[in-house]
PDB file of C-alpha atoms in Angstrom:
ATOM      1  CA  MET A   1       0.466   9.742  -2.120  1.00 36.00           C
ATOM      2  CA  LYS A   2       1.085   8.924   1.525  1.00 39.00           C
ATOM      3  CA  ARG A   3      -2.438   7.545   1.920  1.00 37.00           C
ATOM      4  CA  ILE A   4      -1.509   4.686  -0.457  1.00 38.00           C
ATOM      5  CA  ILE A   5       2.071   3.904   0.469  1.00 39.00           C
ATOM      6  CA  HIS A   6       2.038   4.984   4.079  1.00 36.00           C
ATOM      7  CA  PHE A   7       4.658   2.532   5.273  1.00 34.00           C
ATOM      8  CA  MET A   8       7.197   3.823   2.706  1.00 39.00           C
ATOM      9  CA  ILE A   9       6.739   7.477   3.603  1.00 37.00           C
ATOM     10  CA  CYS A  10      10.436   8.275   3.421  1.00 40.00           C
ATOM     11  CA  LEU A  11      10.419   7.563  -0.333  1.00 47.00           C
ATOM     12  CA  LEU A  12       7.586   9.946  -1.188  1.00 45.00           C
ATOM     13  CA  SER A  13       9.986  12.683  -2.178  1.00 45.00           C
ATOM     14  CA  ILE A  14      11.214  10.525  -5.074  1.00 51.00           C
ATOM     15  CA  PHE A  15       7.788   9.692  -6.515  1.00 49.00           C
ATOM     16  CA  CYS A  16       7.132  12.985  -8.230  1.00 49.00           C
ATOM     17  CA  LEU A  17      10.414  12.452 -10.069  1.00 51.00           C
ATOM     18  CA  THR A  18       9.845   8.766 -10.861  1.00 54.00           C
ATOM     19  CA  SER A  19       6.975   7.915 -13.172  1.00 57.00           C
ATOM     20  CA  CYS A  20       6.911   4.106 -13.041  1.00 75.00           C
ATOM     21  CA  PHE A  21       6.298   2.243  -9.800  1.00 82.00           C
ATOM     22  CA  ASP A  22       3.948  -0.303  -8.291  1.00 88.00           C
ATOM     23  CA  VAL A  23       2.380  -0.518  -4.855  1.00 89.00           C
ATOM     24  CA  VAL A  24       1.137  -4.000  -3.945  1.00 94.00           C
ATOM     25  CA  GLU A  25      -0.863  -4.965  -0.857  1.00 94.00           C
ATOM     26  CA  GLU A  26      -1.296  -8.692  -0.261  1.00 96.00           C
ATOM     27  CA  ILE A  27      -3.500 -10.229   2.419  1.00 97.00           C
ATOM     28  CA  ASN A  28      -3.582 -13.971   3.062  1.00 98.00           C
ATOM     29  CA  MET A  29      -6.548 -14.710   5.334  1.00 96.00           C
ATOM     30  CA  LYS A  30      -7.467 -17.924   7.132  1.00 95.00           C
ATOM     31  CA  SER A  31     -11.032 -19.014   7.827  1.00 93.00           C
ATOM     32  CA  ASN A  32     -10.821 -17.812  11.444  1.00 94.00           C
ATOM     33  CA  GLY A  33      -9.928 -14.261  10.368  1.00 94.00           C
ATOM     34  CA  SER A  34      -6.213 -14.388  11.142  1.00 96.00           C
ATOM     35  CA  GLY A  35      -3.589 -14.056   8.444  1.00 97.00           C
ATOM     36  CA  THR A  36      -0.671 -12.112   7.021  1.00 97.00           C
ATOM     37  CA  ILE A  37      -0.339  -8.791   5.246  1.00 95.00           C
ATOM     38  CA  GLN A  38       2.523  -7.614   3.065  1.00 95.00           C
ATOM     39  CA  GLY A  39       3.015  -4.222   1.474  1.00 91.00           C
ATOM     40  CA  THR A  40       5.521  -3.789  -1.342  1.00 91.00           C
ATOM     41  CA  LEU A  41       6.804  -0.684  -3.092  1.00 88.00           C
ATOM     42  CA  ASN A  42       8.466  -1.624  -6.387  1.00 90.00           C
ATOM     43  CA  LEU A  43      10.495   1.045  -8.170  1.00 85.00           C
ATOM     44  CA  SER A  44      12.453  -1.422 -10.305  1.00 87.00           C
ATOM     45  CA  LYS A  45      10.896  -0.165 -13.549  1.00 83.00           C
ATOM     46  CA  SER A  46      12.608   3.167 -12.871  1.00 79.00           C
ATOM     47  CA  LYS A  47      15.677   1.875 -11.020  1.00 82.00           C
ATOM     48  CA  THR A  48      18.181   3.666 -13.263  1.00 81.00           C
ATOM     49  CA  LYS A  49      16.494   7.000 -12.630  1.00 77.00           C
ATOM     50  CA  VAL A  50      16.071   6.297  -8.912  1.00 78.00           C
ATOM     51  CA  ALA A  51      19.761   5.365  -8.603  1.00 80.00           C
ATOM     52  CA  SER A  52      20.704   8.698 -10.151  1.00 79.00           C
ATOM     53  CA  LEU A  53      18.321  10.638  -7.906  1.00 75.00           C
ATOM     54  CA  MET A  54      19.625   9.006  -4.744  1.00 77.00           C
ATOM     55  CA  LYS A  55      23.107  10.304  -5.480  1.00 80.00           C
ATOM     56  CA  LEU A  56      21.741  13.805  -5.018  1.00 75.00           C
ATOM     57  CA  ASP A  57      20.981  15.612  -1.780  1.00 75.00           C
ATOM     58  CA  LYS A  58      18.132  17.729  -3.095  1.00 67.00           C
ATOM     59  CA  ILE A  59      16.464  18.493  -6.409  1.00 60.00           C
ATOM     60  CA  ASP A  60      13.845  21.170  -7.136  1.00 56.00           C
ATOM     61  CA  GLY A  61      13.643  21.769  -3.402  1.00 60.00           C
ATOM     62  CA  ILE A  62      12.840  18.119  -2.686  1.00 62.00           C
ATOM     63  CA  GLN A  63      15.030  16.386  -0.101  1.00 69.00           C
ATOM     64  CA  ILE A  64      16.233  13.011  -1.374  1.00 73.00           C
ATOM     65  CA  PRO A  65      16.571  10.395   1.410  1.00 76.00           C
ATOM     66  CA  ASN A  66      19.749   8.331   1.442  1.00 82.00           C
ATOM     67  CA  GLN A  67      19.972   4.611   2.174  1.00 86.00           C
ATOM     68  CA  ALA A  68      20.773   5.173   5.851  1.00 88.00           C
ATOM     69  CA  GLU A  69      17.711   7.401   6.318  1.00 84.00           C
ATOM     70  CA  ILE A  70      15.473   4.887   4.584  1.00 85.00           C
ATOM     71  CA  ARG A  71      16.813   2.028   6.725  1.00 89.00           C
ATOM     72  CA  LYS A  72      16.280   4.113   9.865  1.00 88.00           C
ATOM     73  CA  GLU A  73      12.686   4.920   8.923  1.00 85.00           C
ATOM     74  CA  MET A  74      11.976   1.275   8.161  1.00 88.00           C
ATOM     75  CA  ALA A  75      13.411   0.242  11.553  1.00 91.00           C
ATOM     76  CA  VAL A  76      11.064   2.694  13.275  1.00 89.00           C
ATOM     77  CA  ILE A  77       8.070   1.245  11.426  1.00 89.00           C
ATOM     78  CA  VAL A  78       9.074  -2.332  12.272  1.00 93.00           C
ATOM     79  CA  ASN A  79       9.447  -1.471  15.953  1.00 93.00           C
ATOM     80  CA  LEU A  80       6.033   0.221  16.056  1.00 92.00           C
ATOM     81  CA  LEU A  81       4.343  -2.793  14.485  1.00 94.00           C
ATOM     82  CA  LYS A  82       6.095  -5.218  16.841  1.00 94.00           C
ATOM     83  CA  ASN A  83       4.492  -3.332  19.713  1.00 94.00           C
ATOM     84  CA  THR A  84       1.004  -3.305  18.161  1.00 94.00           C
ATOM     85  CA  PRO A  85      -1.443  -5.721  19.872  1.00 94.00           C
ATOM     86  CA  GLY A  86      -2.345  -8.695  17.688  1.00 96.00           C
ATOM     87  CA  ILE A  87       0.594  -8.123  15.306  1.00 96.00           C
ATOM     88  CA  SER A  88       3.575 -10.512  15.197  1.00 97.00           C
ATOM     89  CA  ASN A  89       6.344 -11.865  12.992  1.00 97.00           C
ATOM     90  CA  VAL A  90       7.138  -8.427  11.532  1.00 96.00           C
ATOM     91  CA  LYS A  91       9.658  -8.599   8.677  1.00 95.00           C
ATOM     92  CA  GLN A  92      11.104  -6.040   6.277  1.00 94.00           C
ATOM     93  CA  ARG A  93      13.132  -6.146   3.081  1.00 94.00           C
ATOM     94  CA  LEU A  94      15.056  -3.371   1.366  1.00 93.00           C
ATOM     95  CA  ASP A  95      16.602  -4.097  -2.029  1.00 94.00           C
ATOM     96  CA  PHE A  96      18.705  -1.130  -3.105  1.00 91.00           C
ATOM     97  CA  ASP A  97      19.826  -2.873  -6.288  1.00 92.00           C
ATOM     98  CA  ASN A  98      16.336  -3.027  -7.759  1.00 91.00           C
ATOM     99  CA  TYR A  99      14.728  -0.460  -5.423  1.00 88.00           C
ATOM    100  CA  ILE A 100      12.094  -2.712  -3.927  1.00 91.00           C
ATOM    101  CA  ALA A 101      10.927  -2.294  -0.330  1.00 90.00           C
ATOM    102  CA  SER A 102       8.473  -4.484   1.539  1.00 93.00           C
ATOM    103  CA  ILE A 103       7.149  -5.046   5.033  1.00 92.00           C
ATOM    104  CA  SER A 104       5.030  -7.944   6.260  1.00 95.00           C
ATOM    105  CA  CYS A 105       3.482  -9.207   9.479  1.00 96.00           C
ATOM    106  CA  ASP A 106       0.961 -11.667  10.882  1.00 97.00           C
ATOM    107  CA  PHE A 107      -2.334 -10.408  12.293  1.00 97.00           C
ATOM    108  CA  GLN A 108      -4.338 -12.312  14.907  1.00 97.00           C
ATOM    109  CA  ASN A 109      -7.744 -11.160  13.671  1.00 96.00           C
ATOM    110  CA  VAL A 110      -9.326  -8.393  11.621  1.00 95.00           C
ATOM    111  CA  GLN A 111      -9.198  -6.064  14.627  1.00 95.00           C
ATOM    112  CA  ALA A 112      -5.414  -6.489  14.622  1.00 95.00           C
ATOM    113  CA  LEU A 113      -5.380  -5.842  10.878  1.00 93.00           C
ATOM    114  CA  ASN A 114      -7.125  -2.527  11.524  1.00 92.00           C
ATOM    115  CA  ALA A 115      -4.727  -1.873  14.433  1.00 92.00           C
ATOM    116  CA  TYR A 116      -1.862  -2.256  11.937  1.00 89.00           C
ATOM    117  CA  THR A 117      -3.410   0.519   9.849  1.00 84.00           C
ATOM    118  CA  ASN A 118      -4.087   2.636  12.935  1.00 84.00           C
ATOM    119  CA  THR A 119      -0.485   2.335  14.137  1.00 83.00           C
ATOM    120  CA  LEU A 120       0.867   3.606  10.830  1.00 77.00           C
ATOM    121  CA  SER A 121      -1.818   6.276  10.633  1.00 74.00           C
ATOM    122  CA  LYS A 122      -0.753   7.745  13.972  1.00 77.00           C
ATOM    123  CA  HIS A 123       2.932   7.586  13.148  1.00 72.00           C
ATOM    124  CA  PHE A 124       2.619   9.386   9.818  1.00 68.00           C
ATOM    125  CA  LYS A 125      -0.341  11.579  10.820  1.00 65.00           C
ATOM    126  CA  ALA A 126      -1.963  10.481   7.564  1.00 59.00           C
ATOM    127  CA  LYS A 127      -5.481   9.584   8.795  1.00 52.00           C
ATOM    128  CA  ILE A 128      -5.233   6.244   6.963  1.00 49.00           C
ATOM    129  CA  ASN A 129      -7.748   4.609   9.297  1.00 43.00           C
ATOM    130  CA  SER A 130     -10.399   7.199   8.393  1.00 51.00           C
ATOM    131  CA  TYR A 131     -10.712   5.987   4.809  1.00 73.00           C
ATOM    132  CA  SER A 132      -9.776   2.298   4.858  1.00 82.00           C
ATOM    133  CA  SER A 133     -10.707  -0.493   7.271  1.00 90.00           C
ATOM    134  CA  TYR A 134     -11.711  -4.145   7.275  1.00 94.00           C
ATOM    135  CA  SER A 135     -14.382  -6.285   8.902  1.00 96.00           C
ATOM    136  CA  TYR A 136     -14.755 -10.065   8.879  1.00 96.00           C
ATOM    137  CA  ASP A 137     -17.651 -12.321   9.864  1.00 95.00           C
ATOM    138  CA  ALA A 138     -16.320 -15.842  10.440  1.00 92.00           C
ATOM    139  CA  GLY A 139     -19.837 -17.259  10.571  1.00 93.00           C
ATOM    140  CA  SER A 140     -20.812 -16.119   7.101  1.00 95.00           C
ATOM    141  CA  LYS A 141     -17.177 -16.136   5.901  1.00 95.00           C
ATOM    142  CA  THR A 142     -17.504 -12.571   4.656  1.00 97.00           C
ATOM    143  CA  LEU A 143     -14.628 -10.098   4.360  1.00 97.00           C
ATOM    144  CA  LYS A 144     -15.470  -6.438   3.802  1.00 96.00           C
ATOM    145  CA  ARG A 145     -13.127  -3.642   2.898  1.00 95.00           C
ATOM    146  CA  ASN A 146     -14.626  -0.297   3.787  1.00 92.00           C
ATOM    147  CA  TYR A 147     -13.131   2.502   1.727  1.00 91.00           C
ATOM    148  CA  LYS A 148     -13.801   6.214   1.492  1.00 86.00           C
ATOM    149  CA  HIS A 149     -11.932   8.485  -0.901  1.00 83.00           C
ATOM    150  CA  SER A 150      -9.789  11.104   0.798  1.00 76.00           C
ATOM    151  CA  THR A 151      -9.034  14.492  -0.718  1.00 78.00           C
ATOM    152  CA  GLU A 152      -5.643  14.698   1.043  1.00 74.00           C
ATOM    153  CA  GLY A 153      -3.805  12.722  -1.621  1.00 71.00           C
ATOM    154  CA  LYS A 154      -5.522  14.645  -4.391  1.00 76.00           C
ATOM    155  CA  LYS A 155      -4.380  17.983  -2.937  1.00 76.00           C
ATOM    156  CA  GLU A 156      -0.781  16.772  -2.774  1.00 70.00           C
ATOM    157  CA  PHE A 157      -0.984  15.329  -6.284  1.00 73.00           C
ATOM    158  CA  GLU A 158      -2.275  18.612  -7.696  1.00 77.00           C
ATOM    159  CA  LYS A 159       0.800  20.411  -6.343  1.00 72.00           C
ATOM    160  CA  LEU A 160       2.929  18.544  -8.889  1.00 68.00           C
ATOM    161  CA  ARG A 161       3.699  20.034 -12.252  1.00 70.00           C
ATOM    162  CA  PRO A 162       1.280  18.917 -15.020  1.00 74.00           C
ATOM    163  CA  GLU A 163       4.019  16.961 -16.809  1.00 67.00           C
ATOM    164  CA  ASN A 164       4.834  15.072 -13.590  1.00 66.00           C
ATOM    165  CA  ARG A 165       1.168  14.254 -12.986  1.00 70.00           C
ATOM    166  CA  GLN A 166       0.868  12.886 -16.517  1.00 70.00           C
ATOM    167  CA  SER A 167       3.919  10.693 -16.044  1.00 65.00           C
ATOM    168  CA  PHE A 168       2.120   8.816 -13.258  1.00 73.00           C
ATOM    169  CA  GLY A 169       0.124   6.983 -15.921  1.00 75.00           C
ATOM    170  CA  GLN A 170       2.452   3.995 -15.470  1.00 80.00           C
ATOM    171  CA  ALA A 171       2.029   3.825 -11.687  1.00 83.00           C
ATOM    172  CA  PHE A 172      -0.339   1.198 -10.260  1.00 90.00           C
ATOM    173  CA  TYR A 173      -1.835   0.029  -6.985  1.00 92.00           C
ATOM    174  CA  THR A 174      -2.721  -3.665  -6.649  1.00 95.00           C
ATOM    175  CA  SER A 175      -4.536  -5.404  -3.812  1.00 96.00           C
ATOM    176  CA  ILE A 176      -4.557  -9.202  -3.615  1.00 98.00           C
ATOM    177  CA  TYR A 177      -6.640 -11.216  -1.163  1.00 98.00           C
ATOM    178  CA  ARG A 178      -5.954 -14.953  -0.810  1.00 98.00           C
ATOM    179  CA  PHE A 179      -8.125 -17.408   1.123  1.00 98.00           C
ATOM    180  CA  GLU A 180      -8.239 -21.023   2.293  1.00 96.00           C
ATOM    181  CA  ASN A 181     -11.824 -21.366   1.051  1.00 96.00           C
ATOM    182  CA  LEU A 182     -13.196 -20.841  -2.429  1.00 98.00           C
ATOM    183  CA  VAL A 183     -14.624 -17.424  -3.268  1.00 98.00           C
ATOM    184  CA  ALA A 184     -18.389 -17.633  -3.750  1.00 98.00           C
ATOM    185  CA  LYS A 185     -18.779 -14.024  -4.914  1.00 97.00           C
ATOM    186  CA  GLN A 186     -17.284 -10.539  -4.689  1.00 98.00           C
ATOM    187  CA  GLN A 187     -18.883  -7.158  -5.361  1.00 97.00           C
ATOM    188  CA  ASN A 188     -16.218  -4.857  -6.845  1.00 97.00           C
ATOM    189  CA  ASN A 189     -16.676  -4.616 -10.616  1.00 96.00           C
ATOM    190  CA  LEU A 190     -12.984  -3.855 -11.144  1.00 96.00           C
ATOM    191  CA  ALA A 191     -11.755  -6.879  -9.185  1.00 97.00           C
ATOM    192  CA  LYS A 192     -11.119 -10.344 -10.625  1.00 98.00           C
ATOM    193  CA  VAL A 193     -11.361 -13.786  -9.048  1.00 98.00           C
ATOM    194  CA  SER A 194      -8.390 -16.068  -9.737  1.00 98.00           C
ATOM    195  CA  PRO A 195      -8.837 -19.250 -11.833  1.00 97.00           C
ATOM    196  CA  ASN A 196      -8.525 -21.429  -8.706  1.00 97.00           C
ATOM    197  CA  LYS A 197     -11.284 -19.349  -7.018  1.00 97.00           C
ATOM    198  CA  LYS A 198      -9.134 -18.737  -3.933  1.00 98.00           C
ATOM    199  CA  ALA A 199      -7.979 -15.184  -4.564  1.00 98.00           C
ATOM    200  CA  VAL A 200      -9.337 -11.779  -5.567  1.00 98.00           C
ATOM    201  CA  MET A 201      -7.171  -9.150  -7.269  1.00 98.00           C
ATOM    202  CA  LEU A 202      -7.819  -5.476  -7.928  1.00 97.00           C
ATOM    203  CA  LYS A 203      -5.327  -3.411  -9.967  1.00 96.00           C
ATOM    204  CA  VAL A 204      -5.948   0.292 -10.535  1.00 94.00           C
ATOM    205  CA  ASN A 205      -4.076   3.254 -11.954  1.00 90.00           C
ATOM    206  CA  ILE A 206      -2.782   5.386  -9.072  1.00 85.00           C
ATOM    207  CA  PRO A 207      -3.889   8.767 -10.514  1.00 84.00           C
ATOM    208  CA  ASP A 208      -7.432   7.364 -10.855  1.00 89.00           C
ATOM    209  CA  LEU A 209      -7.299   6.247  -7.226  1.00 87.00           C
ATOM    210  CA  ILE A 210      -5.984   9.596  -6.016  1.00 83.00           C
ATOM    211  CA  ASN A 211      -8.632  11.500  -7.977  1.00 87.00           C
ATOM    212  CA  GLY A 212     -11.471   9.339  -6.655  1.00 88.00           C
ATOM    213  CA  LYS A 213     -12.298   7.722  -9.990  1.00 92.00           C
ATOM    214  CA  VAL A 214     -12.035   4.179  -8.593  1.00 92.00           C
ATOM    215  CA  ASP A 215     -13.323   2.609  -5.396  1.00 93.00           C
ATOM    216  CA  LEU A 216     -11.529  -0.054  -3.317  1.00 94.00           C
ATOM    217  CA  THR A 217     -14.686  -1.012  -1.418  1.00 95.00           C
ATOM    218  CA  ASN A 218     -15.447  -4.703  -1.660  1.00 97.00           C
ATOM    219  CA  THR A 219     -17.410  -7.506  -0.038  1.00 98.00           C
ATOM    220  CA  ILE A 220     -16.013 -11.003  -0.541  1.00 98.00           C
ATOM    221  CA  VAL A 221     -18.088 -14.020   0.444  1.00 98.00           C
ATOM    222  CA  LEU A 222     -16.380 -17.401   0.802  1.00 97.00           C
ATOM    223  CA  LYS A 223     -17.841 -20.870   0.428  1.00 94.00           C
TER     224      LYS A 223
END
């Protein structure tokens, strides 16, 4: 799972015990290729179960991180991003009442957006940058997400008990891209253009993503 929710790595130990959660990646991009990115991990649908789990030290051999450990890990991530070229205005939010965590930052250009991914990839040794990257042509106003399925997440997922794997049916990954210009066209059959034509959303079931049944690759052309 770390290849999807890399910036919340300290919470991975809870996921195999928590069936309902959402991972949301939002990118707001300007015409010149700069913008903001925010990643959110939302466990609120299972907050009662998560609250119970976090009172424990370990369960079934899985170490449960406490609030202090999660805050420490988030501080490390924030500091790394603040020192990444082209990245600024790094912010984080941890809501331990509803179990929602998010981190956001501004990126100067698409190279900085990829540097954001590369920074986290190195920190977590997750090879994130080998399967997901972006490119943007300001002249043609074309944003491309290059995606290649990785078997790493699938191997980790298959280590879970069958009943735990089945429970992930209510876990979803959503990517949202928002633009200043209208969207002329986009190429991912699973994605949808918003009614105002200024955003593209793709929501997929996380087990399908882990098992390579869906593809995040997309080319979005703006007017």
